[in-house]
Short mmCIF file of C-alpha atoms and ligand atoms in Angstrom, two decimals:
data_model
loop_
_atom_site.label_atom_id
_atom_site.label_comp_id
_atom_site.label_asym_id
_atom_site.label_seq_id
_atom_site.Cartn_x
_atom_site.Cartn_y
_atom_site.Cartn_z
CA MET A 802 -36.06 -172.66 71.53
CA GLN A 803 -34.61 -169.26 70.63
CA LYS A 804 -36.53 -167.48 67.99
CA LEU A 805 -34.76 -167.17 64.60
CA VAL A 806 -34.71 -163.69 63.18
CA ALA A 807 -33.35 -162.00 60.09
CA VAL A 808 -29.74 -160.88 60.03
CA LYS A 809 -29.23 -157.31 61.34
CA GLY A 810 -29.56 -154.79 58.46
CA MET A 811 -31.24 -157.21 56.21
CA ASN A 812 -34.93 -156.85 55.65
CA ASP A 813 -37.91 -159.01 54.77
CA ILE A 814 -40.03 -157.28 52.07
CA LEU A 815 -43.58 -158.31 52.86
CA PRO A 816 -47.02 -157.78 51.31
CA PRO A 817 -48.57 -155.23 50.93
CA ASP A 818 -45.26 -153.41 50.72
CA SER A 819 -43.85 -155.80 48.17
CA ALA A 820 -46.46 -154.50 45.81
CA ARG A 821 -44.55 -151.24 45.65
CA TRP A 822 -41.49 -153.11 44.71
CA GLU A 823 -43.22 -154.97 41.92
CA TRP A 824 -44.78 -151.74 40.70
CA LEU A 825 -41.38 -150.01 40.63
CA GLU A 826 -39.70 -153.03 38.83
CA ASP A 827 -42.48 -152.97 36.20
CA LYS A 828 -41.96 -149.30 35.53
CA VAL A 829 -38.16 -149.92 35.19
CA ARG A 830 -38.53 -152.89 32.74
CA ASN A 831 -40.92 -150.85 30.63
CA LEU A 832 -38.66 -147.77 30.57
CA MET A 833 -35.51 -149.75 29.86
CA ALA A 834 -37.18 -151.29 26.85
CA ARG A 835 -38.01 -147.87 25.51
CA TYR A 836 -34.30 -146.88 25.78
CA ALA A 837 -33.30 -150.24 24.34
CA TYR A 838 -31.39 -151.43 27.44
CA ARG A 839 -31.31 -155.22 27.87
CA ASN A 840 -31.46 -157.20 31.06
CA ILE A 841 -28.30 -158.78 32.43
CA ARG A 842 -28.14 -161.15 35.45
CA THR A 843 -24.82 -161.85 37.08
CA PRO A 844 -24.00 -163.92 40.21
CA ILE A 845 -24.35 -162.56 43.61
CA VAL A 846 -21.10 -164.11 44.59
CA GLU A 847 -17.89 -163.06 42.79
CA PRO A 848 -14.18 -163.63 43.32
CA THR A 849 -12.96 -161.11 45.98
CA ALA A 850 -10.22 -160.04 43.62
CA LEU A 851 -12.80 -158.62 41.23
CA PHE A 852 -13.85 -155.96 43.73
CA VAL A 853 -10.31 -155.33 45.09
CA ARG A 854 -9.08 -154.74 41.54
CA GLY A 855 -12.24 -153.07 40.30
CA LEU A 856 -13.26 -150.66 43.09
CA GLY A 857 -9.81 -149.86 44.37
CA GLU A 858 -8.09 -151.05 47.48
CA VAL A 859 -8.48 -147.84 49.54
CA THR A 860 -12.21 -147.40 49.02
CA ASP A 861 -14.73 -147.63 51.91
CA ILE A 862 -16.30 -150.67 50.33
CA VAL A 863 -13.10 -152.73 49.95
CA GLU A 864 -11.50 -151.53 53.19
CA LYS A 865 -14.44 -152.26 55.49
CA GLU A 866 -17.79 -153.11 53.96
CA MET A 867 -17.39 -156.40 52.03
CA TYR A 868 -18.89 -159.73 53.10
CA SER A 869 -16.01 -161.99 52.11
CA PHE A 870 -15.44 -165.64 52.87
CA GLU A 871 -13.42 -168.58 51.85
CA ASP A 872 -14.89 -171.47 49.82
CA ARG A 873 -14.42 -174.29 52.22
CA LEU A 874 -13.59 -176.86 49.56
CA ASN A 875 -11.01 -175.06 47.38
CA GLY A 876 -10.03 -172.11 49.48
CA GLU A 877 -11.16 -169.60 46.87
CA GLN A 878 -11.67 -166.12 48.20
CA LEU A 879 -15.27 -165.06 47.54
CA THR A 880 -17.41 -161.89 48.24
CA LEU A 881 -21.07 -161.09 48.20
CA ARG A 882 -21.30 -158.41 45.60
CA PRO A 883 -21.30 -154.90 47.14
CA GLU A 884 -22.29 -153.38 43.82
CA ALA A 885 -22.88 -154.79 40.33
CA THR A 886 -20.78 -152.85 37.87
CA ALA A 887 -17.71 -154.90 38.47
CA GLY A 888 -19.68 -158.12 37.85
CA VAL A 889 -21.29 -156.79 34.71
CA VAL A 890 -17.89 -155.71 33.39
CA ARG A 891 -16.43 -159.08 34.18
CA ALA A 892 -19.28 -160.81 32.33
CA VAL A 893 -18.98 -158.47 29.34
CA ALA A 894 -15.27 -159.19 29.14
CA GLU A 895 -15.69 -162.97 29.82
CA HIS A 896 -18.20 -163.36 27.06
CA SER A 897 -16.60 -160.89 24.61
CA MET A 898 -19.89 -159.05 24.48
CA LEU A 899 -18.48 -155.99 22.85
CA TYR A 900 -17.19 -157.89 19.83
CA GLU A 901 -19.83 -156.53 17.58
CA GLY A 902 -20.10 -153.06 19.13
CA GLY A 903 -21.50 -151.43 22.25
CA LYS A 904 -24.02 -152.91 24.62
CA ARG A 905 -26.71 -151.22 26.71
CA LEU A 906 -27.52 -153.26 29.82
CA TYR A 907 -29.50 -152.98 33.06
CA TYR A 908 -29.86 -155.13 36.17
CA MET A 909 -31.83 -155.25 39.41
CA GLY A 910 -30.94 -157.05 42.50
CA PRO A 911 -29.57 -157.31 46.11
CA MET A 912 -26.20 -155.91 47.07
CA PHE A 913 -24.29 -156.48 50.41
CA ARG A 914 -22.28 -153.97 52.41
CA HIS A 915 -21.32 -154.27 56.02
CA GLU A 916 -22.39 -150.71 57.04
CA ARG A 917 -24.09 -149.37 60.20
CA PRO A 918 -27.81 -149.98 59.61
CA GLN A 919 -29.98 -146.83 59.67
CA ARG A 920 -32.72 -145.21 57.66
CA GLY A 921 -31.79 -145.59 53.95
CA ARG A 922 -28.71 -147.68 54.82
CA TYR A 923 -28.83 -151.48 55.05
CA ARG A 924 -26.55 -154.45 54.87
CA GLN A 925 -28.59 -156.11 52.21
CA PHE A 926 -30.11 -153.47 49.95
CA HIS A 927 -31.18 -153.38 46.30
CA GLN A 928 -29.94 -151.59 43.33
CA ILE A 929 -31.23 -151.02 39.85
CA GLY A 930 -28.47 -150.08 37.45
CA ALA A 931 -27.94 -149.13 33.79
CA GLU A 932 -24.65 -149.55 32.00
CA ALA A 933 -23.63 -148.61 28.46
CA LEU A 934 -20.35 -150.29 27.41
CA GLY A 935 -18.32 -149.74 24.34
CA PHE A 936 -19.44 -146.13 23.74
CA PRO A 937 -16.99 -143.26 24.20
CA GLY A 938 -19.23 -140.33 23.45
CA ALA A 939 -20.86 -137.78 25.71
CA GLU A 940 -24.28 -138.55 24.07
CA VAL A 941 -24.35 -141.85 26.03
CA ASP A 942 -23.50 -140.11 29.35
CA ALA A 943 -26.40 -137.85 28.62
CA GLU A 944 -28.71 -140.61 27.50
CA LEU A 945 -28.13 -142.36 30.91
CA ILE A 946 -28.93 -139.19 32.75
CA LEU A 947 -32.06 -138.64 30.64
CA LEU A 948 -33.05 -142.26 31.36
CA ALA A 949 -32.76 -141.73 35.14
CA ASN A 950 -34.63 -138.49 34.88
CA ALA A 951 -37.42 -140.15 32.85
CA LEU A 952 -37.76 -142.79 35.62
CA TRP A 953 -38.24 -140.09 38.31
CA ARG A 954 -40.88 -138.52 36.07
CA GLU A 955 -42.69 -141.83 35.50
CA LEU A 956 -42.58 -142.69 39.13
CA GLY A 957 -43.97 -139.36 40.08
CA LEU A 958 -40.89 -138.53 42.09
CA GLN A 959 -40.27 -134.87 42.93
CA ASN A 960 -37.51 -132.71 44.37
CA VAL A 961 -34.67 -134.70 43.02
CA ARG A 962 -31.73 -132.63 41.89
CA LEU A 963 -28.90 -133.59 39.57
CA GLU A 964 -25.32 -132.85 40.54
CA LEU A 965 -22.61 -133.10 37.89
CA ASN A 966 -18.94 -133.05 37.81
CA SER A 967 -16.03 -134.20 35.69
CA LEU A 968 -13.10 -136.14 37.06
CA GLY A 969 -11.10 -135.76 33.80
CA GLN A 970 -8.50 -138.29 32.76
CA PRO A 971 -5.87 -140.00 34.86
CA GLU A 972 -3.06 -137.61 33.81
CA GLU A 973 -5.16 -134.58 34.79
CA ARG A 974 -6.05 -136.24 38.02
CA LYS A 975 -2.36 -136.84 38.79
CA ALA A 976 -1.51 -133.14 38.44
CA HIS A 977 -4.46 -132.21 40.65
CA ARG A 978 -3.63 -134.86 43.09
CA ALA A 979 -0.08 -133.48 43.61
CA ALA A 980 -1.54 -129.94 44.14
CA LEU A 981 -4.22 -131.35 46.56
CA ILE A 982 -1.75 -133.28 48.65
CA ALA A 983 0.52 -130.19 48.94
CA TYR A 984 -2.44 -128.11 49.97
CA LEU A 985 -3.82 -130.66 52.57
CA GLU A 986 -0.38 -131.05 54.03
CA GLN A 987 -0.44 -127.36 54.87
CA HIS A 988 -3.70 -127.98 56.76
CA GLN A 989 -2.72 -131.22 58.56
CA ASP A 990 -3.98 -129.83 61.89
CA VAL A 991 -7.63 -129.62 60.70
CA LEU A 992 -7.66 -133.12 59.10
CA ASP A 993 -9.30 -135.89 61.04
CA GLU A 994 -7.73 -139.29 61.46
CA GLU A 995 -9.33 -140.81 58.39
CA ALA A 996 -8.31 -137.92 56.22
CA ARG A 997 -4.73 -138.04 57.45
CA ARG A 998 -4.69 -141.79 56.65
CA ARG A 999 -5.95 -141.14 53.14
CA LEU A 1000 -3.78 -138.08 52.48
CA HIS A 1001 -1.36 -140.06 50.33
CA SER A 1002 -3.45 -142.98 49.29
CA ASN A 1003 -6.76 -141.42 48.14
CA PRO A 1004 -6.74 -137.59 48.77
CA LEU A 1005 -9.65 -137.06 46.39
CA ARG A 1006 -11.88 -138.95 48.79
CA ILE A 1007 -11.09 -136.40 51.50
CA LEU A 1008 -13.11 -133.85 49.55
CA ASP A 1009 -16.10 -136.14 50.05
CA THR A 1010 -15.95 -135.88 53.84
CA LYS A 1011 -19.04 -135.17 55.93
CA ASN A 1012 -16.99 -133.90 58.92
CA PRO A 1013 -18.17 -130.34 59.47
CA ALA A 1014 -14.84 -129.30 61.04
CA MET A 1015 -13.11 -129.96 57.70
CA GLN A 1016 -15.62 -128.22 55.43
CA ALA A 1017 -13.84 -124.85 55.17
CA VAL A 1018 -10.45 -126.42 54.25
CA VAL A 1019 -12.11 -128.75 51.80
CA GLU A 1020 -14.05 -125.98 50.15
CA ALA A 1021 -10.93 -123.96 49.48
CA ALA A 1022 -8.96 -126.92 48.18
CA PRO A 1023 -7.66 -126.94 44.55
CA ARG A 1024 -10.50 -128.01 42.27
CA LEU A 1025 -10.00 -130.91 39.93
CA ILE A 1026 -12.11 -129.13 37.37
CA ASP A 1027 -9.38 -126.48 37.00
CA PHE A 1028 -6.93 -129.07 35.95
CA LEU A 1029 -8.96 -130.44 33.08
CA GLY A 1030 -7.53 -130.13 29.55
CA PRO A 1031 -9.51 -129.15 26.47
CA GLU A 1032 -10.70 -132.65 25.60
CA SER A 1033 -12.11 -133.37 28.99
CA LEU A 1034 -13.75 -130.00 29.15
CA ALA A 1035 -15.28 -130.57 25.67
CA HIS A 1036 -16.72 -133.87 26.79
CA PHE A 1037 -18.15 -132.22 29.81
CA SER A 1038 -19.71 -129.37 27.78
CA ALA A 1039 -21.15 -131.74 25.30
CA VAL A 1040 -22.98 -133.63 28.10
CA GLN A 1041 -24.31 -130.38 29.46
CA ALA A 1042 -25.47 -129.19 26.00
CA ILE A 1043 -27.63 -132.25 25.55
CA LEU A 1044 -29.12 -131.89 29.04
CA SER A 1045 -29.88 -128.24 28.24
CA ALA A 1046 -31.55 -129.19 24.97
CA ASN A 1047 -33.79 -131.58 26.99
CA GLY A 1048 -34.70 -129.04 29.72
CA VAL A 1049 -32.78 -130.92 32.44
CA GLN A 1050 -31.51 -128.81 35.21
CA TRP A 1051 -28.27 -129.53 37.12
CA ARG A 1052 -25.67 -127.97 39.33
CA VAL A 1053 -21.97 -128.54 38.79
CA ASN A 1054 -20.52 -129.70 42.07
CA PRO A 1055 -16.73 -129.60 41.84
CA ARG A 1056 -16.49 -131.73 45.00
CA LEU A 1057 -18.55 -134.58 43.71
CA VAL A 1058 -16.03 -137.52 43.50
CA ARG A 1059 -18.04 -140.74 44.11
CA GLY A 1060 -17.02 -143.71 46.21
CA MET A 1061 -15.31 -145.94 43.70
CA ASP A 1062 -11.92 -145.39 42.15
CA TYR A 1063 -13.02 -146.43 38.68
CA TYR A 1064 -14.62 -143.28 37.48
CA ASN A 1065 -13.30 -140.77 34.92
CA LEU A 1066 -14.81 -137.81 33.05
CA THR A 1067 -18.48 -137.42 33.85
CA VAL A 1068 -19.78 -138.30 37.34
CA PHE A 1069 -23.23 -137.46 38.69
CA GLU A 1070 -25.62 -138.01 41.51
CA PHE A 1071 -29.34 -137.48 41.97
CA VAL A 1072 -29.92 -136.04 45.39
CA THR A 1073 -32.89 -135.17 47.62
CA ASP A 1074 -33.13 -133.26 50.88
CA GLN A 1075 -36.06 -135.38 52.08
CA LEU A 1076 -34.20 -138.41 53.22
CA GLY A 1077 -31.93 -136.98 55.92
CA SER A 1078 -28.22 -137.76 55.47
CA GLN A 1079 -28.93 -140.70 53.10
CA GLY A 1080 -30.01 -138.28 50.39
CA THR A 1081 -28.30 -139.74 47.33
CA ILE A 1082 -30.81 -141.96 45.46
CA CYS A 1083 -28.73 -142.56 42.39
CA GLY A 1084 -25.09 -142.20 41.37
CA GLY A 1085 -22.92 -142.94 38.39
CA GLY A 1086 -20.48 -141.83 35.87
CA ARG A 1087 -17.99 -142.88 33.18
CA TYR A 1088 -15.52 -145.70 33.94
CA ASP A 1089 -13.41 -146.03 30.73
CA TYR A 1090 -10.54 -147.90 32.45
CA LEU A 1091 -12.42 -150.47 34.52
CA ILE A 1092 -12.72 -153.24 31.84
CA GLU A 1093 -8.97 -153.18 31.28
CA GLN A 1094 -8.29 -153.03 35.00
CA ILE A 1095 -10.02 -156.26 35.58
CA GLY A 1096 -8.27 -157.94 32.71
CA GLY A 1097 -10.56 -157.42 29.72
CA LYS A 1098 -9.90 -155.62 26.45
CA ALA A 1099 -9.99 -151.85 26.98
CA ALA A 1100 -13.37 -150.26 26.15
CA PRO A 1101 -15.16 -147.20 27.37
CA ALA A 1102 -18.24 -147.41 29.58
CA VAL A 1103 -20.63 -145.32 31.61
CA GLY A 1104 -23.51 -146.19 34.01
CA TRP A 1105 -25.43 -145.50 37.12
CA ALA A 1106 -27.04 -147.33 40.03
CA LEU A 1107 -30.00 -146.26 42.14
CA GLY A 1108 -30.87 -147.42 45.61
CA VAL A 1109 -34.36 -149.09 45.51
CA GLU A 1110 -35.07 -148.66 49.23
CA ARG A 1111 -34.20 -144.99 49.10
CA VAL A 1112 -36.35 -144.38 46.05
CA LEU A 1113 -39.32 -146.19 47.61
CA GLU A 1114 -38.82 -144.31 50.84
CA LEU A 1115 -38.78 -141.05 49.06
CA LEU A 1116 -42.01 -141.91 47.20
CA LYS A 1117 -43.56 -142.65 50.54
CA GLU A 1118 -42.22 -139.50 52.02
CA GLN A 1119 -43.89 -137.61 49.15
CA GLY A 1120 -47.29 -139.15 49.90
CA HIS A 1121 -47.25 -141.50 46.94
CA ALA A 1122 -50.11 -143.97 47.53
CA ALA A 1123 -49.03 -147.59 47.41
CA PRO A 1124 -50.60 -149.75 44.70
CA VAL A 1125 -52.94 -152.27 46.28
CA PRO A 1126 -53.39 -155.56 44.38
CA VAL A 1127 -57.04 -156.56 44.50
CA PRO A 1128 -58.73 -159.62 43.03
CA ASP A 1129 -61.55 -159.21 40.56
CA VAL A 1130 -63.53 -162.06 42.15
CA TYR A 1131 -63.80 -163.67 45.58
CA ALA A 1132 -65.15 -167.20 45.25
CA ILE A 1133 -67.53 -168.11 48.08
CA VAL A 1134 -68.00 -171.80 48.67
CA PRO A 1135 -70.71 -172.63 51.20
CA SER A 1136 -70.09 -176.37 51.37
CA GLU A 1137 -67.14 -178.74 50.84
CA ALA A 1138 -69.15 -180.64 48.12
CA ALA A 1139 -68.98 -177.54 45.92
CA VAL A 1140 -65.19 -177.19 46.18
CA PRO A 1141 -64.13 -179.20 43.12
CA LEU A 1142 -66.55 -177.42 40.76
CA ALA A 1143 -65.70 -174.03 42.27
CA MET A 1144 -61.99 -174.57 41.75
CA ALA A 1145 -62.46 -175.74 38.23
CA THR A 1146 -64.47 -172.57 37.56
CA ALA A 1147 -61.78 -170.41 39.16
CA GLU A 1148 -59.15 -172.02 36.96
CA ARG A 1149 -61.20 -171.13 33.86
CA LEU A 1150 -61.62 -167.51 35.00
CA ARG A 1151 -57.84 -167.22 35.71
CA ALA A 1152 -57.02 -168.65 32.30
CA MET A 1153 -59.20 -165.75 30.91
CA GLY A 1154 -57.14 -163.26 32.82
CA LEU A 1155 -59.35 -162.64 35.87
CA ARG A 1156 -57.85 -162.39 39.28
CA VAL A 1157 -59.65 -164.84 41.50
CA GLN A 1158 -59.21 -165.36 45.22
CA MET A 1159 -60.65 -168.75 46.39
CA HIS A 1160 -62.12 -169.04 49.77
CA ALA A 1161 -60.28 -171.65 51.79
CA ALA A 1162 -60.99 -173.37 55.07
CA ALA A 1163 -59.38 -171.63 57.98
CA SER A 1164 -57.30 -173.55 60.57
CA GLY A 1165 -59.30 -174.43 63.68
CA GLY A 1166 -62.63 -173.58 62.01
CA ALA A 1167 -65.40 -175.93 61.00
CA GLY A 1168 -65.31 -176.83 57.30
CA MET A 1169 -65.56 -173.91 54.86
CA GLY A 1170 -66.87 -171.56 57.53
CA SER A 1171 -70.21 -169.69 57.67
CA MET A 1172 -71.58 -167.61 54.86
CA LYS A 1173 -71.23 -164.62 57.06
CA SER A 1174 -67.54 -165.10 57.66
CA GLN A 1175 -66.97 -165.91 54.00
CA PHE A 1176 -68.65 -162.67 52.89
CA LYS A 1177 -66.52 -160.83 55.46
CA LYS A 1178 -63.40 -162.24 53.91
CA ALA A 1179 -64.74 -161.36 50.42
CA ASP A 1180 -65.24 -157.71 51.49
CA GLY A 1181 -61.81 -157.60 53.07
CA SER A 1182 -60.19 -158.82 49.90
CA GLY A 1183 -61.27 -155.76 48.02
CA ALA A 1184 -62.82 -157.72 45.19
CA ALA A 1185 -65.60 -155.95 43.27
CA HIS A 1186 -67.58 -159.17 42.90
CA ALA A 1187 -68.23 -162.39 44.65
CA ILE A 1188 -69.23 -165.59 42.93
CA ILE A 1189 -71.28 -167.86 45.19
CA PHE A 1190 -71.11 -171.49 44.46
CA GLY A 1191 -74.25 -172.45 46.37
CA GLU A 1192 -75.51 -176.01 46.09
CA ASP A 1193 -79.01 -175.08 44.85
CA GLU A 1194 -77.68 -172.98 41.99
CA LEU A 1195 -75.03 -175.51 41.02
CA ALA A 1196 -77.74 -178.19 40.79
CA ARG A 1197 -79.27 -175.98 38.08
CA GLY A 1198 -75.90 -175.34 36.44
CA MET A 1199 -75.86 -171.74 37.75
CA VAL A 1200 -73.74 -169.57 40.07
CA THR A 1201 -74.69 -166.26 41.73
CA VAL A 1202 -72.64 -163.19 40.99
CA LYS A 1203 -72.93 -160.53 43.64
CA ALA A 1204 -71.53 -156.95 43.43
CA LEU A 1205 -69.50 -155.98 46.48
CA ARG A 1206 -68.50 -152.44 45.62
CA ASP A 1207 -70.36 -150.36 42.98
CA GLY A 1208 -74.09 -151.09 43.41
CA ALA A 1209 -73.22 -153.36 46.30
CA GLY A 1210 -75.77 -156.07 46.97
CA ALA A 1211 -77.08 -156.41 43.39
CA GLN A 1212 -76.92 -160.01 42.35
CA ASN A 1213 -77.90 -162.27 39.49
CA GLU A 1214 -77.49 -165.87 38.40
CA GLN A 1215 -75.18 -166.77 35.58
CA PRO A 1216 -74.85 -170.14 33.64
CA LEU A 1217 -71.73 -172.11 34.20
CA ASP A 1218 -71.73 -173.34 30.65
CA ALA A 1219 -71.43 -169.81 29.30
CA VAL A 1220 -68.65 -168.42 31.55
CA ALA A 1221 -66.93 -166.79 28.58
CA ASP A 1222 -70.01 -164.60 28.00
CA TRP A 1223 -70.40 -163.01 31.49
CA ALA A 1224 -67.00 -163.37 33.24
CA PRO A 1225 -65.09 -160.73 31.24
CA LEU A 1226 -67.51 -158.09 32.54
CA LEU A 1227 -66.16 -158.88 36.06
CA GLN A 1228 -62.54 -158.07 35.00
CA SER A 1229 -61.23 -154.70 36.22
CA LYS A 1230 -59.44 -152.55 33.68
CA GLY A 1231 -56.47 -151.86 36.00
P1 ATP B 2163 -23.49 -143.47 50.21
O1 ATP B 2163 -22.63 -142.26 50.08
O2 ATP B 2163 -24.89 -143.10 50.68
O3 ATP B 2163 -22.90 -144.49 51.07
P2 ATP B 2163 -22.53 -144.77 47.88
O4 ATP B 2163 -21.70 -143.75 47.17
O5 ATP B 2163 -21.81 -145.76 48.74
O6 ATP B 2163 -23.70 -144.09 48.74
P3 ATP B 2163 -23.11 -146.24 45.44
O7 ATP B 2163 -22.12 -147.20 45.68
O8 ATP B 2163 -22.87 -145.15 44.40
O9 ATP B 2163 -23.52 -145.47 46.84
O10 ATP B 2163 -24.55 -146.92 45.17
C1 ATP B 2163 -25.57 -146.29 44.46
C2 ATP B 2163 -26.80 -146.09 45.23
O11 ATP B 2163 -27.14 -147.28 46.01
C3 ATP B 2163 -26.64 -144.96 46.35
O12 ATP B 2163 -26.87 -143.69 45.72
C4 ATP B 2163 -27.80 -145.29 47.26
O13 ATP B 2163 -29.02 -144.84 46.79
C5 ATP B 2163 -27.73 -146.82 47.24
N1 ATP B 2163 -27.02 -147.38 48.42
C6 ATP B 2163 -25.64 -147.47 48.59
N2 ATP B 2163 -25.40 -148.10 49.71
C7 ATP B 2163 -26.54 -148.39 50.28
C8 ATP B 2163 -26.91 -149.06 51.52
N3 ATP B 2163 -26.02 -149.54 52.43
N4 ATP B 2163 -28.27 -149.23 51.80
C9 ATP B 2163 -29.13 -148.75 50.97
N5 ATP B 2163 -28.89 -148.10 49.80
C10 ATP B 2163 -27.58 -147.91 49.46
MG1 MG B 2164 -21.40 -145.97 50.77
#
């Protein structure tokens, strides 16, 4: 039979690597709580129209990256979410969550985009995102940037730089757009096919091009920031003033435009040079018009999303040691007769908070296996102690506790009827 394998661009996350994921997720939960962001979980499948309306029809995602299909019973057009902001906004509108004021939310989970798989770019990948809805002020833009920054600090991530821009308001963008189209039309000969196609539909995205042949033209193009009015500029400086007061460094990148149509005012990216061309680990900005665009009651909003694979890859690149989960105790069970009592004891230890790995019979082996092979397993598990459930000791109501790491070899007998007295000493602090 042909071997079944995972879908191209979609990865299994296996131990021990999955411990890194759990470690990161724990850090995120803890940090979000300190910023008073609450968890939201929305469906992975949404109506296709949500993304078409939300992200914009001429974006990369909607044009070519969505996994869309028809519900075979009712013909509904559905899509595996390529990002989560649109779903969060849908949920917020659907449940009138802003009725009593703004909400700060975060999520974690898989996203799906049909892209060419390569380092840092997959078809199923994972994002962690934070969204603040119902708040118009620059202080929330800054709060979200500080939150991301605090996460890099807590993860021990280095060499991440912040790029900042303002996309202004729709009216300002319109004026800039006209100037940009006029300018690009004068340089038609240099534009590649994609740029020419986008010239009248989404010219701002042309500024985002990675085509080296177009760099000179793109660099000299009219800058959106020069079209911003006093209010937009004031919002932008207010964000920067808060960042300054918090010792955060940034660079204004007038060409930073982001992939989705829904952004206005502040946009930002956290970028590294250590991941090749997939160097953006986190991106976000303000999206004050999205809620209305998908049919909700107008409300301001701002948020970001980070790519979990890229963040983990960068940590690895920077020599960050992976956390290794290790049991406190490996339970050695010389004979099958001792199994029930050994397992009952293991249950008690676990209820007390100890991490206990039970020895179990291996396939093809004879019974529980030799003591030698059990001790080898115990050593391999990384446990600091073994508890040996030998028949002689059990007959006396005792077990043997043996040190496997510090003072390896030292052993003593402990009474089973006083587990609560001695077992806590076997628990690691970590
Ligand atoms: P890129 O320019 O790299 O395609 P993007 O602008 O499409 O990124 P966003 O939609 O802003 O990315 O998503 C936020 C973050 O999610 C990105 O900064 C990146 O870290 C991560 N990300 C996006 N697409 C992928 C993917 N296909 N595989 C892995 N991570 C991704
Ligand atoms: Mg992309």
